[in-house]
């Protein structure tokens, strides 16, 4: 009889002790909160996911911008951080045409310097054409006998010289790395302008550019000047090194890394993925 009474008391005792255990350790995760699609932080998290994607793809011809957030959920994990679950459409960075839908998670960790991103997208743009456009730009840059030099891209009227468009697109891809690194839950970034660009003629298979860029910080409206070095070969990860005046230190991308702070699970044709 005593053993049966103890067995019955076991589950009750566990229920009584659980709150005490939680009080000594991390609090349990809170229920996920559905966000309005117009919520600023949801849009900010979606842009962070795209910064990461643009950097990881490393393609000047495949850049994406945010279209519309279709669904957003926020999960709070006390003592650890905030995790956003997102579904959103994307636009071609240059033409603004719809180029597919993405599912992403963006995890702002209290003890991590940059958001952890996982993203999976469809893509309606022709992948073969993207590769051909990238290689055409790459081949042209490799054949340069005089380095490309440019200033104020775009100019004060928003115009970009056609000859400088690929170099500007590569600046966007490289800047995506530093915008991903610098982003927080409350601060986001856009690349406002390339103040100047200079190509370095190299002897290896890569192309190498120095940029001075201006980032627009949201919502503070501050303009931040950064120096950016981008080394690129089609089909390989971007190598990015940057220095921002506000930080007084160099930061460098880790070639081929990304598993710790995020991943791109795949880029598919529209008909190959269902959301």
mmCIF file of N, CA and C in Angstrom, residues 57-195:
data_model
loop_
_atom_site.group_PDB
_atom_site.id
_atom_site.type_symbol
_atom_site.label_atom_id
_atom_site.label_comp_id
_atom_site.label_asym_id
_atom_site.label_seq_id
_atom_site.Cartn_x
_atom_site.Cartn_y
_atom_site.Cartn_z
ATOM 1 N N UNK A 57 24.836 33.874 -51.707
ATOM 2 C CA UNK A 57 24.774 33.495 -53.119
ATOM 3 C C UNK A 57 25.956 34.073 -53.887
ATOM 4 N N UNK A 58 26.417 35.246 -53.481
ATOM 5 C CA UNK A 58 27.597 35.837 -54.098
ATOM 6 C C UNK A 58 27.453 36.073 -55.583
ATOM 7 N N UNK A 59 26.262 36.499 -56.010
ATOM 8 C CA UNK A 59 26.012 36.699 -57.441
ATOM 9 C C UNK A 59 25.489 38.109 -57.690
ATOM 10 N N UNK A 60 26.230 38.938 -58.425
ATOM 11 C CA UNK A 60 25.725 40.287 -58.737
ATOM 12 C C UNK A 60 24.456 40.277 -59.571
ATOM 13 N N UNK A 61 24.187 39.157 -60.259
ATOM 14 C CA UNK A 61 23.023 39.070 -61.147
ATOM 15 C C UNK A 61 21.800 38.461 -60.472
ATOM 16 N N UNK A 62 21.925 38.043 -59.216
ATOM 17 C CA UNK A 62 20.816 37.363 -58.538
ATOM 18 C C UNK A 62 20.356 38.099 -57.285
ATOM 19 N N UNK A 63 20.654 39.386 -57.190
ATOM 20 C CA UNK A 63 20.309 40.139 -55.989
ATOM 21 C C UNK A 63 18.804 40.290 -55.831
ATOM 22 N N UNK A 64 18.346 40.176 -54.595
ATOM 23 C CA UNK A 64 16.919 40.324 -54.291
ATOM 24 C C UNK A 64 16.689 41.441 -53.279
ATOM 25 N N UNK A 65 15.522 42.060 -53.402
ATOM 26 C CA UNK A 65 15.046 43.025 -52.413
ATOM 27 C C UNK A 65 13.714 42.522 -51.873
ATOM 28 N N UNK A 66 13.295 43.062 -50.744
ATOM 29 C CA UNK A 66 12.046 42.635 -50.126
ATOM 30 C C UNK A 66 10.848 43.148 -50.905
ATOM 31 N N UNK A 67 9.905 42.247 -51.177
ATOM 32 C CA UNK A 67 8.632 42.639 -51.765
ATOM 33 C C UNK A 67 7.636 42.934 -50.652
ATOM 34 N N UNK A 68 6.884 41.902 -50.238
ATOM 35 C CA UNK A 68 5.910 42.055 -49.164
ATOM 36 C C UNK A 68 6.028 40.908 -48.170
ATOM 37 N N UNK A 69 5.901 41.245 -46.885
ATOM 38 C CA UNK A 69 5.814 40.211 -45.855
ATOM 39 C C UNK A 69 4.404 39.631 -45.890
ATOM 40 N N UNK A 70 4.315 38.329 -46.044
ATOM 41 C CA UNK A 70 3.006 37.662 -46.111
ATOM 42 C C UNK A 70 2.581 37.068 -44.769
ATOM 43 N N UNK A 71 3.553 36.670 -43.974
ATOM 44 C CA UNK A 71 3.247 36.074 -42.674
ATOM 45 C C UNK A 71 4.445 36.259 -41.765
ATOM 46 N N UNK A 72 4.197 36.573 -40.488
ATOM 47 C CA UNK A 72 5.294 36.778 -39.531
ATOM 48 C C UNK A 72 4.853 36.333 -38.135
ATOM 49 N N UNK A 73 5.709 35.562 -37.503
ATOM 50 C CA UNK A 73 5.456 35.081 -36.144
ATOM 51 C C UNK A 73 6.716 35.304 -35.318
ATOM 52 N N UNK A 74 6.530 35.704 -34.078
ATOM 53 C CA UNK A 74 7.639 35.964 -33.168
ATOM 54 C C UNK A 74 7.571 35.024 -31.975
ATOM 55 N N UNK A 75 8.683 34.343 -31.709
ATOM 56 C CA UNK A 75 8.790 33.500 -30.523
ATOM 57 C C UNK A 75 9.868 34.094 -29.612
ATOM 58 N N UNK A 76 9.498 34.319 -28.354
ATOM 59 C CA UNK A 76 10.430 34.838 -27.361
ATOM 60 C C UNK A 76 10.957 33.690 -26.515
ATOM 61 N N UNK A 77 12.285 33.569 -26.444
ATOM 62 C CA UNK A 77 12.919 32.561 -25.605
ATOM 63 C C UNK A 77 13.662 33.313 -24.507
ATOM 64 N N UNK A 78 13.070 33.414 -23.308
ATOM 65 C CA UNK A 78 13.648 34.238 -22.235
ATOM 66 C C UNK A 78 15.105 33.905 -21.961
ATOM 67 N N UNK A 79 15.919 34.954 -21.877
ATOM 68 C CA UNK A 79 17.326 34.789 -21.584
ATOM 69 C C UNK A 79 18.183 34.421 -22.783
ATOM 70 N N UNK A 80 17.551 34.112 -23.916
ATOM 71 C CA UNK A 80 18.294 33.676 -25.102
ATOM 72 C C UNK A 80 18.109 34.634 -26.271
ATOM 73 N N UNK A 81 16.844 34.967 -26.616
ATOM 74 C CA UNK A 81 16.628 35.899 -27.712
ATOM 75 C C UNK A 81 15.244 35.804 -28.321
ATOM 76 N N UNK A 82 15.100 36.445 -29.470
ATOM 77 C CA UNK A 82 13.836 36.476 -30.200
ATOM 78 C C UNK A 82 14.009 35.805 -31.558
ATOM 79 N N UNK A 83 13.068 34.958 -31.929
ATOM 80 C CA UNK A 83 13.149 34.234 -33.195
ATOM 81 C C UNK A 83 11.928 34.568 -34.045
ATOM 82 N N UNK A 84 12.182 35.043 -35.274
ATOM 83 C CA UNK A 84 11.127 35.413 -36.205
ATOM 84 C C UNK A 84 10.969 34.325 -37.268
ATOM 85 N N UNK A 85 9.716 33.942 -37.504
ATOM 86 C CA UNK A 85 9.376 32.996 -38.569
ATOM 87 C C UNK A 85 8.645 33.795 -39.646
ATOM 88 N N UNK A 86 9.160 33.767 -40.872
ATOM 89 C CA UNK A 86 8.701 34.706 -41.895
ATOM 90 C C UNK A 86 8.392 34.027 -43.219
ATOM 91 N N UNK A 87 7.401 34.567 -43.903
ATOM 92 C CA UNK A 87 7.147 34.240 -45.301
ATOM 93 C C UNK A 87 6.996 35.572 -46.034
ATOM 94 N N UNK A 88 7.718 35.745 -47.145
ATOM 95 C CA UNK A 88 7.672 37.024 -47.841
ATOM 96 C C UNK A 88 8.007 36.845 -49.319
ATOM 97 N N UNK A 89 7.562 37.792 -50.119
ATOM 98 C CA UNK A 89 7.894 37.804 -51.538
ATOM 99 C C UNK A 89 9.156 38.632 -51.747
ATOM 100 N N UNK A 90 9.804 38.414 -52.886
ATOM 101 C CA UNK A 90 11.028 39.138 -53.191
ATOM 102 C C UNK A 90 10.962 39.728 -54.600
ATOM 103 N N UNK A 91 11.778 40.762 -54.798
ATOM 104 C CA UNK A 91 11.839 41.442 -56.086
ATOM 105 C C UNK A 91 13.275 41.452 -56.593
ATOM 106 N N UNK A 92 13.427 41.458 -57.908
ATOM 107 C CA UNK A 92 14.740 41.636 -58.497
ATOM 108 C C UNK A 92 15.269 43.011 -58.099
ATOM 109 N N UNK A 93 16.505 43.058 -57.648
ATOM 110 C CA UNK A 93 17.064 44.299 -57.106
ATOM 111 C C UNK A 93 17.083 45.421 -58.132
ATOM 112 N N UNK A 94 17.262 45.064 -59.399
ATOM 113 C CA UNK A 94 17.384 46.069 -60.448
ATOM 114 C C UNK A 94 16.045 46.428 -61.081
ATOM 115 N N UNK A 95 15.262 45.407 -61.467
ATOM 116 C CA UNK A 95 14.021 45.648 -62.226
ATOM 117 C C UNK A 95 12.787 45.781 -61.349
ATOM 118 N N UNK A 96 12.869 45.343 -60.077
ATOM 119 C CA UNK A 96 11.739 45.344 -59.132
ATOM 120 C C UNK A 96 10.648 44.340 -59.512
ATOM 121 N N UNK A 97 10.923 43.443 -60.459
ATOM 122 C CA UNK A 97 9.966 42.398 -60.818
ATOM 123 C C UNK A 97 9.977 41.305 -59.763
ATOM 124 N N UNK A 98 8.806 40.684 -59.536
ATOM 125 C CA UNK A 98 8.706 39.603 -58.563
ATOM 126 C C UNK A 98 9.551 38.422 -59.029
ATOM 127 N N UNK A 99 10.385 37.900 -58.120
ATOM 128 C CA UNK A 99 11.257 36.782 -58.489
ATOM 129 C C UNK A 99 11.107 35.582 -57.563
ATOM 130 N N UNK A 100 10.058 35.548 -56.736
ATOM 131 C CA UNK A 100 9.841 34.362 -55.927
ATOM 132 C C UNK A 100 9.533 34.660 -54.474
ATOM 133 N N UNK A 101 9.290 33.584 -53.733
ATOM 134 C CA UNK A 101 8.876 33.650 -52.333
ATOM 135 C C UNK A 101 9.928 32.986 -51.451
ATOM 136 N N UNK A 102 10.060 33.484 -50.227
ATOM 137 C CA UNK A 102 11.028 32.910 -49.278
ATOM 138 C C UNK A 102 10.355 32.559 -47.961
ATOM 139 N N UNK A 103 10.814 31.483 -47.358
ATOM 140 C CA UNK A 103 10.530 31.152 -45.966
ATOM 141 C C UNK A 103 11.836 31.322 -45.200
ATOM 142 N N UNK A 104 11.793 31.989 -44.058
ATOM 143 C CA UNK A 104 13.034 32.245 -43.327
ATOM 144 C C UNK A 104 12.777 32.286 -41.829
ATOM 145 N N UNK A 105 13.808 31.949 -41.082
ATOM 146 C CA UNK A 105 13.835 32.220 -39.645
ATOM 147 C C UNK A 105 15.021 33.136 -39.377
ATOM 148 N N UNK A 106 14.806 34.117 -38.530
ATOM 149 C CA UNK A 106 15.858 35.044 -38.132
ATOM 150 C C UNK A 106 15.893 35.054 -36.607
ATOM 151 N N UNK A 107 17.020 34.664 -36.060
ATOM 152 C CA UNK A 107 17.149 34.486 -34.611
ATOM 153 C C UNK A 107 18.126 35.538 -34.077
ATOM 154 N N UNK A 108 17.591 36.488 -33.313
ATOM 155 C CA UNK A 108 18.431 37.496 -32.655
ATOM 156 C C UNK A 108 18.813 36.964 -31.282
ATOM 157 N N UNK A 109 20.066 36.557 -31.146
ATOM 158 C CA UNK A 109 20.551 35.977 -29.903
ATOM 159 C C UNK A 109 21.219 37.046 -29.053
ATOM 160 N N UNK A 110 20.912 37.051 -27.782
ATOM 161 C CA UNK A 110 21.452 38.093 -26.903
ATOM 162 C C UNK A 110 22.971 38.033 -26.808
ATOM 163 N N UNK A 111 23.545 36.841 -26.940
ATOM 164 C CA UNK A 111 24.987 36.693 -26.771
ATOM 165 C C UNK A 111 25.712 36.487 -28.095
ATOM 166 N N UNK A 112 25.046 36.741 -29.209
ATOM 167 C CA UNK A 112 25.681 36.614 -30.520
ATOM 168 C C UNK A 112 25.765 37.985 -31.175
ATOM 169 N N UNK A 113 26.852 38.261 -31.905
ATOM 170 C CA UNK A 113 27.011 39.587 -32.501
ATOM 171 C C UNK A 113 26.170 39.816 -33.747
ATOM 172 N N UNK A 114 25.676 38.749 -34.377
ATOM 173 C CA UNK A 114 24.897 38.919 -35.598
ATOM 174 C C UNK A 114 23.745 37.923 -35.606
ATOM 175 N N UNK A 115 22.673 38.213 -36.344
ATOM 176 C CA UNK A 115 21.512 37.321 -36.361
ATOM 177 C C UNK A 115 21.842 35.988 -37.036
ATOM 178 N N UNK A 116 21.257 34.918 -36.528
ATOM 179 C CA UNK A 116 21.360 33.602 -37.165
ATOM 180 C C UNK A 116 20.198 33.470 -38.145
ATOM 181 N N UNK A 117 20.504 33.118 -39.379
ATOM 182 C CA UNK A 117 19.495 33.104 -40.447
ATOM 183 C C UNK A 117 19.435 31.733 -41.111
ATOM 184 N N UNK A 118 18.233 31.257 -41.341
ATOM 185 C CA UNK A 118 17.986 30.122 -42.219
ATOM 186 C C UNK A 118 16.945 30.554 -43.230
ATOM 187 N N UNK A 119 17.207 30.314 -44.521
ATOM 188 C CA UNK A 119 16.314 30.820 -45.556
ATOM 189 C C UNK A 119 16.221 29.826 -46.707
ATOM 190 N N UNK A 120 15.013 29.701 -47.238
ATOM 191 C CA UNK A 120 14.720 28.778 -48.326
ATOM 192 C C UNK A 120 13.795 29.514 -49.296
ATOM 193 N N UNK A 121 14.196 29.614 -50.568
ATOM 194 C CA UNK A 121 13.456 30.452 -51.516
ATOM 195 C C UNK A 121 13.137 29.727 -52.816
ATOM 196 N N UNK A 122 12.047 30.133 -53.420
ATOM 197 C CA UNK A 122 11.798 29.804 -54.815
ATOM 198 C C UNK A 122 12.420 30.907 -55.661
ATOM 199 N N UNK A 123 12.605 30.617 -56.946
ATOM 200 C CA UNK A 123 13.186 31.626 -57.836
ATOM 201 C C UNK A 123 12.595 31.461 -59.222
ATOM 202 N N UNK A 124 11.940 32.495 -59.705
ATOM 203 C CA UNK A 124 11.332 32.450 -61.029
ATOM 204 C C UNK A 124 12.297 32.906 -62.115
ATOM 205 N N UNK A 125 13.407 33.519 -61.724
ATOM 206 C CA UNK A 125 14.373 33.997 -62.699
ATOM 207 C C UNK A 125 15.199 32.828 -63.241
ATOM 208 N N UNK A 126 15.529 32.869 -64.522
ATOM 209 C CA UNK A 126 16.273 31.807 -65.199
ATOM 210 C C UNK A 126 17.676 31.679 -64.602
ATOM 211 N N UNK A 127 17.958 30.528 -63.982
ATOM 212 C CA UNK A 127 19.250 30.327 -63.335
ATOM 213 C C UNK A 127 20.400 30.292 -64.341
ATOM 214 N N UNK A 128 20.138 29.740 -65.517
ATOM 215 C CA UNK A 128 21.169 29.703 -66.557
ATOM 216 C C UNK A 128 21.543 31.117 -66.993
ATOM 217 N N UNK A 129 20.529 31.979 -67.128
ATOM 218 C CA UNK A 129 20.780 33.360 -67.527
ATOM 219 C C UNK A 129 21.581 34.099 -66.461
ATOM 220 N N UNK A 130 21.289 33.814 -65.189
ATOM 221 C CA UNK A 130 22.033 34.432 -64.092
ATOM 222 C C UNK A 130 23.511 34.057 -64.179
ATOM 223 N N UNK A 131 23.783 32.776 -64.380
ATOM 224 C CA UNK A 131 25.176 32.325 -64.480
ATOM 225 C C UNK A 131 25.881 32.960 -65.674
ATOM 226 N N UNK A 132 25.164 33.070 -66.800
ATOM 227 C CA UNK A 132 25.749 33.685 -67.993
ATOM 228 C C UNK A 132 26.048 35.165 -67.759
ATOM 229 N N UNK A 133 25.111 35.872 -67.093
ATOM 230 C CA UNK A 133 25.329 37.298 -66.802
ATOM 231 C C UNK A 133 26.519 37.485 -65.862
ATOM 232 N N UNK A 134 26.614 36.625 -64.844
ATOM 233 C CA UNK A 134 27.751 36.702 -63.925
ATOM 234 C C UNK A 134 29.072 36.483 -64.664
ATOM 235 N N UNK A 135 29.088 35.450 -65.513
ATOM 236 C CA UNK A 135 30.335 35.139 -66.210
ATOM 237 C C UNK A 135 30.708 36.234 -67.211
ATOM 238 N N UNK A 136 29.696 36.834 -67.836
ATOM 239 C CA UNK A 136 29.962 37.916 -68.791
ATOM 240 C C UNK A 136 30.633 39.094 -68.075
ATOM 241 N N UNK A 137 30.111 39.455 -66.893
ATOM 242 C CA UNK A 137 30.719 40.527 -66.093
ATOM 243 C C UNK A 137 32.132 40.147 -65.669
ATOM 244 N N UNK A 138 32.279 38.924 -65.184
ATOM 245 C CA UNK A 138 33.578 38.443 -64.729
ATOM 246 C C UNK A 138 34.612 38.478 -65.862
ATOM 247 N N UNK A 139 34.221 37.969 -67.033
ATOM 248 C CA UNK A 139 35.136 37.922 -68.177
ATOM 249 C C UNK A 139 35.563 39.330 -68.599
ATOM 250 N N UNK A 140 34.590 40.243 -68.597
ATOM 251 C CA UNK A 140 34.893 41.629 -68.979
ATOM 252 C C UNK A 140 35.874 42.257 -68.001
ATOM 253 N N UNK A 141 35.694 42.013 -66.701
ATOM 254 C CA UNK A 141 36.589 42.572 -65.687
ATOM 255 C C UNK A 141 37.993 41.968 -65.789
ATOM 256 N N UNK A 142 38.079 40.678 -66.108
ATOM 257 C CA UNK A 142 39.374 40.025 -66.233
ATOM 258 C C UNK A 142 40.155 40.550 -67.435
ATOM 259 N N UNK A 143 39.436 41.058 -68.431
ATOM 260 C CA UNK A 143 40.078 41.554 -69.655
ATOM 261 C C UNK A 143 40.467 43.027 -69.568
ATOM 262 N N UNK A 144 40.112 43.669 -68.453
ATOM 263 C CA UNK A 144 40.448 45.083 -68.289
ATOM 264 C C UNK A 144 41.965 45.282 -68.227
ATOM 265 N N UNK A 145 42.462 46.196 -69.025
ATOM 266 C CA UNK A 145 43.883 46.563 -68.933
ATOM 267 C C UNK A 145 44.067 47.790 -68.050
ATOM 268 N N UNK A 146 42.996 48.599 -67.965
ATOM 269 C CA UNK A 146 42.976 49.736 -67.052
ATOM 270 C C UNK A 146 41.886 49.498 -66.014
ATOM 271 N N UNK A 147 42.180 49.736 -64.756
ATOM 272 C CA UNK A 147 41.177 49.463 -63.714
ATOM 273 C C UNK A 147 39.965 50.381 -63.831
ATOM 274 N N UNK A 148 38.787 49.834 -63.511
ATOM 275 C CA UNK A 148 37.561 50.626 -63.479
ATOM 276 C C UNK A 148 37.605 51.541 -62.259
ATOM 277 N N UNK A 149 37.275 52.795 -62.477
ATOM 278 C CA UNK A 149 37.201 53.777 -61.401
ATOM 279 C C UNK A 149 35.892 54.548 -61.562
ATOM 280 N N UNK A 150 35.169 54.753 -60.471
ATOM 281 C CA UNK A 150 33.908 55.489 -60.544
ATOM 282 C C UNK A 150 33.593 56.185 -59.241
ATOM 283 N N UNK A 151 32.691 57.157 -59.310
ATOM 284 C CA UNK A 151 32.284 57.929 -58.131
ATOM 285 C C UNK A 151 30.777 58.152 -58.133
ATOM 286 N N UNK A 152 30.218 58.277 -56.930
ATOM 287 C CA UNK A 152 28.803 58.629 -56.730
ATOM 288 C C UNK A 152 27.877 57.759 -57.574
ATOM 289 N N UNK A 153 27.733 56.490 -57.158
ATOM 290 C CA UNK A 153 26.874 55.525 -57.824
ATOM 291 C C UNK A 153 25.775 55.092 -56.842
ATOM 292 N N UNK A 154 24.498 55.410 -57.102
ATOM 293 C CA UNK A 154 24.001 56.279 -58.180
ATOM 294 C C UNK A 154 24.300 57.748 -57.905
ATOM 295 N N UNK A 155 24.099 58.577 -58.945
ATOM 296 C CA UNK A 155 24.344 60.006 -58.773
ATOM 297 C C UNK A 155 23.177 60.660 -58.041
ATOM 298 N N UNK A 156 23.213 61.972 -57.908
ATOM 299 C CA UNK A 156 22.183 62.685 -57.128
ATOM 300 C C UNK A 156 20.794 62.584 -57.750
ATOM 301 N N UNK A 157 20.714 62.144 -59.013
ATOM 302 C CA UNK A 157 19.415 61.968 -59.680
ATOM 303 C C UNK A 157 18.969 60.504 -59.677
ATOM 304 N N UNK A 158 19.755 59.651 -59.039
ATOM 305 C CA UNK A 158 19.396 58.238 -58.972
ATOM 306 C C UNK A 158 19.842 57.428 -60.175
ATOM 307 N N UNK A 159 20.693 57.995 -61.022
ATOM 308 C CA UNK A 159 21.117 57.310 -62.241
ATOM 309 C C UNK A 159 22.437 56.578 -62.035
ATOM 310 N N UNK A 160 22.579 55.441 -62.734
ATOM 311 C CA UNK A 160 23.817 54.664 -62.713
ATOM 312 C C UNK A 160 24.276 54.470 -64.158
ATOM 313 N N UNK A 161 25.515 54.808 -64.417
ATOM 314 C CA UNK A 161 26.063 54.582 -65.753
ATOM 315 C C UNK A 161 26.030 53.085 -66.059
ATOM 316 N N UNK A 162 25.533 52.693 -67.255
ATOM 317 C CA UNK A 162 25.457 51.268 -67.599
ATOM 318 C C UNK A 162 26.772 50.523 -67.396
ATOM 319 N N UNK A 163 27.896 51.160 -67.697
ATOM 320 C CA UNK A 163 29.190 50.502 -67.566
ATOM 321 C C UNK A 163 29.540 50.203 -66.113
ATOM 322 N N UNK A 164 28.912 50.937 -65.176
ATOM 323 C CA UNK A 164 29.223 50.755 -63.763
ATOM 324 C C UNK A 164 28.191 49.899 -63.020
ATOM 325 N N UNK A 165 27.114 49.507 -63.698
ATOM 326 C CA UNK A 165 26.058 48.747 -63.031
ATOM 327 C C UNK A 165 26.556 47.430 -62.418
ATOM 328 N N UNK A 166 27.355 46.623 -63.140
ATOM 329 C CA UNK A 166 27.840 45.380 -62.523
ATOM 330 C C UNK A 166 28.712 45.624 -61.293
ATOM 331 N N UNK A 167 29.578 46.643 -61.362
ATOM 332 C CA UNK A 167 30.429 46.954 -60.206
ATOM 333 C C UNK A 167 29.580 47.420 -59.036
ATOM 334 N N UNK A 168 28.522 48.168 -59.311
ATOM 335 C CA UNK A 168 27.586 48.591 -58.255
ATOM 336 C C UNK A 168 26.875 47.375 -57.656
ATOM 337 N N UNK A 169 26.445 46.429 -58.515
ATOM 338 C CA UNK A 169 25.762 45.229 -58.029
ATOM 339 C C UNK A 169 26.685 44.394 -57.144
ATOM 340 N N UNK A 170 27.955 44.319 -57.489
ATOM 341 C CA UNK A 170 28.904 43.591 -56.653
ATOM 342 C C UNK A 170 29.086 44.286 -55.307
ATOM 343 N N UNK A 171 28.998 45.609 -55.309
ATOM 344 C CA UNK A 171 29.060 46.360 -54.048
ATOM 345 C C UNK A 171 27.859 46.037 -53.168
ATOM 346 N N UNK A 172 26.678 45.884 -53.786
ATOM 347 C CA UNK A 172 25.479 45.516 -53.023
ATOM 348 C C UNK A 172 25.670 44.137 -52.393
ATOM 349 N N UNK A 173 26.184 43.184 -53.179
ATOM 350 C CA UNK A 173 26.404 41.828 -52.656
ATOM 351 C C UNK A 173 27.401 41.853 -51.498
ATOM 352 N N UNK A 174 28.508 42.592 -51.666
ATOM 353 C CA UNK A 174 29.498 42.680 -50.596
ATOM 354 C C UNK A 174 28.969 43.416 -49.378
ATOM 355 N N UNK A 175 28.230 44.506 -49.606
ATOM 356 C CA UNK A 175 27.651 45.271 -48.498
ATOM 357 C C UNK A 175 26.629 44.445 -47.726
ATOM 358 N N UNK A 176 26.019 43.479 -48.408
ATOM 359 C CA UNK A 176 25.030 42.626 -47.740
ATOM 360 C C UNK A 176 25.666 41.884 -46.569
ATOM 361 N N UNK A 177 26.940 41.538 -46.704
ATOM 362 C CA UNK A 177 27.625 40.873 -45.588
ATOM 363 C C UNK A 177 27.718 41.793 -44.378
ATOM 364 N N UNK A 178 28.170 43.013 -44.587
ATOM 365 C CA UNK A 178 28.339 43.892 -43.430
ATOM 366 C C UNK A 178 26.988 44.348 -42.879
ATOM 367 N N UNK A 179 25.952 44.483 -43.756
ATOM 368 C CA UNK A 179 24.622 44.857 -43.259
ATOM 369 C C UNK A 179 24.020 43.727 -42.436
ATOM 370 N N UNK A 180 24.270 42.472 -42.844
ATOM 371 C CA UNK A 180 23.830 41.331 -42.035
ATOM 372 C C UNK A 180 24.553 41.344 -40.686
ATOM 373 N N UNK A 181 25.864 41.552 -40.713
ATOM 374 C CA UNK A 181 26.646 41.545 -39.472
ATOM 375 C C UNK A 181 26.227 42.652 -38.511
ATOM 376 N N UNK A 182 25.934 43.837 -39.047
ATOM 377 C CA UNK A 182 25.654 44.994 -38.201
ATOM 378 C C UNK A 182 24.198 45.043 -37.723
ATOM 379 N N UNK A 183 23.306 44.329 -38.407
ATOM 380 C CA UNK A 183 21.878 44.421 -38.082
ATOM 381 C C UNK A 183 21.574 43.886 -36.685
ATOM 382 N N UNK A 184 20.635 44.554 -36.033
ATOM 383 C CA UNK A 184 20.090 44.075 -34.768
ATOM 384 C C UNK A 184 18.574 44.024 -34.918
ATOM 385 N N UNK A 185 17.901 43.602 -33.872
ATOM 386 C CA UNK A 185 16.445 43.528 -33.954
ATOM 387 C C UNK A 185 15.834 44.896 -34.208
ATOM 388 N N UNK A 186 16.480 45.954 -33.740
ATOM 389 C CA UNK A 186 15.910 47.293 -33.845
ATOM 390 C C UNK A 186 16.593 48.184 -34.871
ATOM 391 N N UNK A 187 17.735 47.770 -35.392
ATOM 392 C CA UNK A 187 18.468 48.593 -36.358
ATOM 393 C C UNK A 187 18.665 47.833 -37.658
ATOM 394 N N UNK A 188 18.295 48.472 -38.763
ATOM 395 C CA UNK A 188 18.477 47.880 -40.082
ATOM 396 C C UNK A 188 19.270 48.807 -40.986
ATOM 397 N N UNK A 189 19.680 48.284 -42.160
ATOM 398 C CA UNK A 189 20.550 49.053 -43.047
ATOM 399 C C UNK A 189 20.193 48.868 -44.520
ATOM 400 N N UNK A 190 20.373 49.938 -45.280
ATOM 401 C CA UNK A 190 20.313 49.917 -46.740
ATOM 402 C C UNK A 190 21.626 50.489 -47.255
ATOM 403 N N UNK A 191 22.087 49.991 -48.398
ATOM 404 C CA UNK A 191 23.234 50.633 -49.023
ATOM 405 C C UNK A 191 22.712 51.801 -49.843
ATOM 406 N N UNK A 192 23.033 53.021 -49.419
ATOM 407 C CA UNK A 192 22.494 54.215 -50.066
ATOM 408 C C UNK A 192 23.279 54.583 -51.319
ATOM 409 N N UNK A 193 24.618 54.459 -51.265
ATOM 410 C CA UNK A 193 25.428 54.916 -52.390
ATOM 411 C C UNK A 193 26.847 54.348 -52.312
ATOM 412 N N UNK A 194 27.414 54.111 -53.491
ATOM 413 C CA UNK A 194 28.847 53.854 -53.604
ATOM 414 C C UNK A 194 29.509 55.201 -53.858
ATOM 415 N N UNK A 195 30.255 55.701 -52.905
ATOM 416 C CA UNK A 195 30.907 57.004 -53.084
ATOM 417 C C UNK A 195 32.045 56.918 -54.094
#
